[in-house]
Amino acid sequence: MHPWHAVGTRRKAEKGTNVDSSTHRRRFVRVTTASLAAAAIALGGALVAAPAHAAETTVDGAVFRWGINAESNAAAFAPGTVNLLSAGIVTATSSADRVTASNWKQSDGNTQILKKQADGSYATATFAGLRTDANGTTITSGNGLNSGHIAEITGGTGTVDVDAGTATIQWTGSFTSAYYSGMTRSWITDPKLTVASDGTGTVTATLGGYGTSMDDPDKFETLTPEPNVVIATLTGVDVTPTGFTVTPDYLGRTITVPEGSVAQVTTGANAGAFPQPFVDFQVKTGQGSYWYSSGGSADARKPASALSVAYTAAPAASAPTVTVSKTTGLTQGETVTVTGSGFLPSGTATNGTRPPLAGTFSGTYVVFGKFADVWKPTAGAASSARSVIAQKWAVPAASMATIGGANSGAIELKEDGTFSVDLALSTTEAQNLAAGNFGIYTYAGSGTVYAPFETFTPIAFASSTDVIVEVPDWVDNPTGSFGWAFEGTSPASLGTAVQDGANFTASGTLTNIVVTDTRAGGTTPYAWSISGQVGNFASSTGGSFSSDLLGWKPTLVTAGQTVTAGAEVASTRLGGTGLGASRVLASSTAAANATVGADLSLVIPGTTPAGDYTAKLTITALQ
């Protein structure tokens, strides 16, 4: 018996459930009405503008972990077989081949397979462990357990901007997903993560595998690798300095399947699908219906498992800066506060060249003195050019005792490169007459010569005849207000959908939003942005479809030069990202009035049940 014959009952479970031929005959004469319900206004009274974005940080050694889904780690329906993950690419010569202890790989290059333990941690996988869960219980097709394996790929490189919420990371490595112990198999190679500032993202990879068919037991062919295939789409990603964990989109997602394939079931708690490009490739491997809800008993195990990415993204280093609380009109003995930032180690360039910190990070001297015009060590100036009146030495906490502690002038230089110290400033008559410039100076300690640590902040003392007054910059008090409103009572209506190939399409316009912004004065620009997000569509008869199937093209009806329309967002049916997550409608970099709108476009599968559908539109204004 050919191996595929042993899984005939599996095919029946996947393909023979919930298929109504009359529905398929009628789908091209049904119409679907879609309209947006009244908007939920999400405008608060104390909204804060987003902070400025820091520069991108380069990361390397990033770690990618993903188990794909529970079904990829479950017992298969063919007797004695399991679905499993293996590091690397596990080749075969026919669908009769199996993944065995001799060709299964726990590790391969940057990739290794890990198994979930009873305490939730992960440990090195074993071939025997492919058939047990985290507690050691044997998995079967009837007990609903899975083996809890994940693929881990290390060494990822790219860039991360924590403030902007963006990331681009590339990994080099492969892992194989083998179903029925390898009767059918495919592999994922060199995954790449891309995250946009709105929290959406994708994971793409090169896919390879073998073409097989449950209908043709003799079919077995090597598939041409397909690069840049979207294997996961992400929503709500929170890019942090150390990484994130997110469950890829699956629930509520709809796809198109080829004629004759198992139909997607779009209702129920587990209805959903992996991305269309991924499913399209898996159709070629013979696994197509395992990657979307098909009404079979495996549907509960098909939703995507959590995916995690770990890295270290240190804040972008800034040039060392010093701030002095008062610099003019000083009286003898007056105390000023000196604060510094950006005094971070830079390899051997900031290591001391003489005791007591030879060979280790030597921090920076913080000096009140009268120095010559040419005073910097990097300029070759002798120590005689630097007349020190009061000195502190900012070093890491672990080095403070080494240089004699606080009694010897040690102050803490924190891990983030900052320090703060109070200095009492007084001079002698001789110092007043000497040549040079009074000021607060910093430069590297223990003989180190390092230009970024060399700073000078001039200070001036008041004479006995001075009358001192400090006049700040004039600031107009803030005036005016910000607000917005729809021009009409209903946000939008998409009318009646029409047939368009294998889809229904509907279009309409968003009711114009009028932004009134009369704010003026103050010290900072009055920026604003208007965003929108749509919930899933539902009908009174129980039908539903994803909000990501709706897209828009923002328009500016009237607006000043500082106002910009948001980017066009297409339906996921057309390869876009849809309005399931918040998308910018319009924004301005300064206070400005505007009237903004959008052209709406809905593209849904032709299999969508007839009905009147509504969805909630949420408008968010940030100011």
Short mmCIF file of N, CA, C and O in Angstrom, two decimals, residues 43 47 480-484 515-519 527-530 592 621-623:
data_model
loop_
_atom_site.label_atom_id
_atom_site.label_comp_id
_atom_site.label_asym_id
_atom_site.label_seq_id
_atom_site.Cartn_x
_atom_site.Cartn_y
_atom_site.Cartn_z
N LEU A 43 -11.51 60.08 21.54
CA LEU A 43 -10.74 61.29 21.74
C LEU A 43 -10.76 61.65 23.21
O LEU A 43 -11.80 61.86 23.80
N LEU A 47 -4.46 64.24 25.62
CA LEU A 47 -3.65 63.39 24.77
C LEU A 47 -2.28 64.00 24.59
O LEU A 47 -2.13 65.22 24.52
N GLY A 480 -6.23 78.99 22.41
CA GLY A 480 -6.93 78.21 21.40
C GLY A 480 -7.26 76.80 21.86
O GLY A 480 -7.05 76.42 23.02
N SER A 481 -7.80 76.01 20.92
CA SER A 481 -8.23 74.66 21.25
C SER A 481 -8.14 73.77 20.02
O SER A 481 -7.96 74.25 18.89
N PHE A 482 -8.28 72.45 20.25
CA PHE A 482 -8.25 71.45 19.18
C PHE A 482 -9.51 70.60 19.27
O PHE A 482 -9.95 70.21 20.37
N GLY A 483 -10.11 70.30 18.13
CA GLY A 483 -11.28 69.43 18.12
C GLY A 483 -11.55 68.90 16.72
O GLY A 483 -10.98 69.37 15.73
N TRP A 484 -12.41 67.90 16.62
CA TRP A 484 -12.78 67.34 15.32
C TRP A 484 -14.21 66.81 15.40
O TRP A 484 -14.71 66.51 16.48
N VAL A 515 -11.38 69.02 11.13
CA VAL A 515 -10.46 69.27 12.24
C VAL A 515 -10.35 70.78 12.44
O VAL A 515 -10.04 71.52 11.49
N THR A 516 -10.61 71.23 13.65
CA THR A 516 -10.49 72.64 14.00
C THR A 516 -9.38 72.80 15.02
O THR A 516 -9.46 72.25 16.12
N ASP A 517 -8.32 73.53 14.64
CA ASP A 517 -7.15 73.66 15.51
C ASP A 517 -6.73 75.12 15.55
O ASP A 517 -6.14 75.65 14.59
N THR A 518 -7.07 75.81 16.65
CA THR A 518 -6.74 77.23 16.79
C THR A 518 -5.66 77.47 17.84
O THR A 518 -5.49 78.58 18.32
N ARG A 519 -4.93 76.42 18.19
CA ARG A 519 -3.91 76.55 19.24
C ARG A 519 -2.75 77.45 18.77
O ARG A 519 -2.33 77.39 17.62
N ALA A 527 1.29 69.63 17.00
CA ALA A 527 1.04 68.60 15.99
C ALA A 527 -0.23 67.82 16.32
O ALA A 527 -0.70 67.83 17.46
N TRP A 528 -0.78 67.13 15.32
CA TRP A 528 -1.92 66.24 15.56
C TRP A 528 -1.97 65.15 14.51
O TRP A 528 -1.34 65.26 13.45
N SER A 529 -2.68 64.08 14.83
CA SER A 529 -2.94 63.02 13.85
C SER A 529 -4.32 62.43 14.10
O SER A 529 -4.78 62.38 15.25
N ILE A 530 -4.95 62.01 13.03
CA ILE A 530 -6.26 61.35 13.09
C ILE A 530 -6.09 59.95 12.49
O ILE A 530 -5.58 59.81 11.37
N ALA A 592 -3.25 73.41 12.61
CA ALA A 592 -3.82 73.69 11.29
C ALA A 592 -5.23 73.13 11.21
O ALA A 592 -5.50 72.03 11.72
N ALA A 621 -7.82 60.51 17.84
CA ALA A 621 -7.11 61.77 17.57
C ALA A 621 -6.00 61.94 18.60
O ALA A 621 -6.25 61.82 19.81
N LEU A 622 -4.80 62.17 18.13
CA LEU A 622 -3.67 62.47 19.01
C LEU A 622 -3.26 63.91 18.79
O LEU A 622 -3.14 64.36 17.65
N GLN A 623 -3.04 64.64 19.86
CA GLN A 623 -2.64 66.04 19.74
C GLN A 623 -1.51 66.34 20.70
O GLN A 623 -1.28 65.60 21.64
#
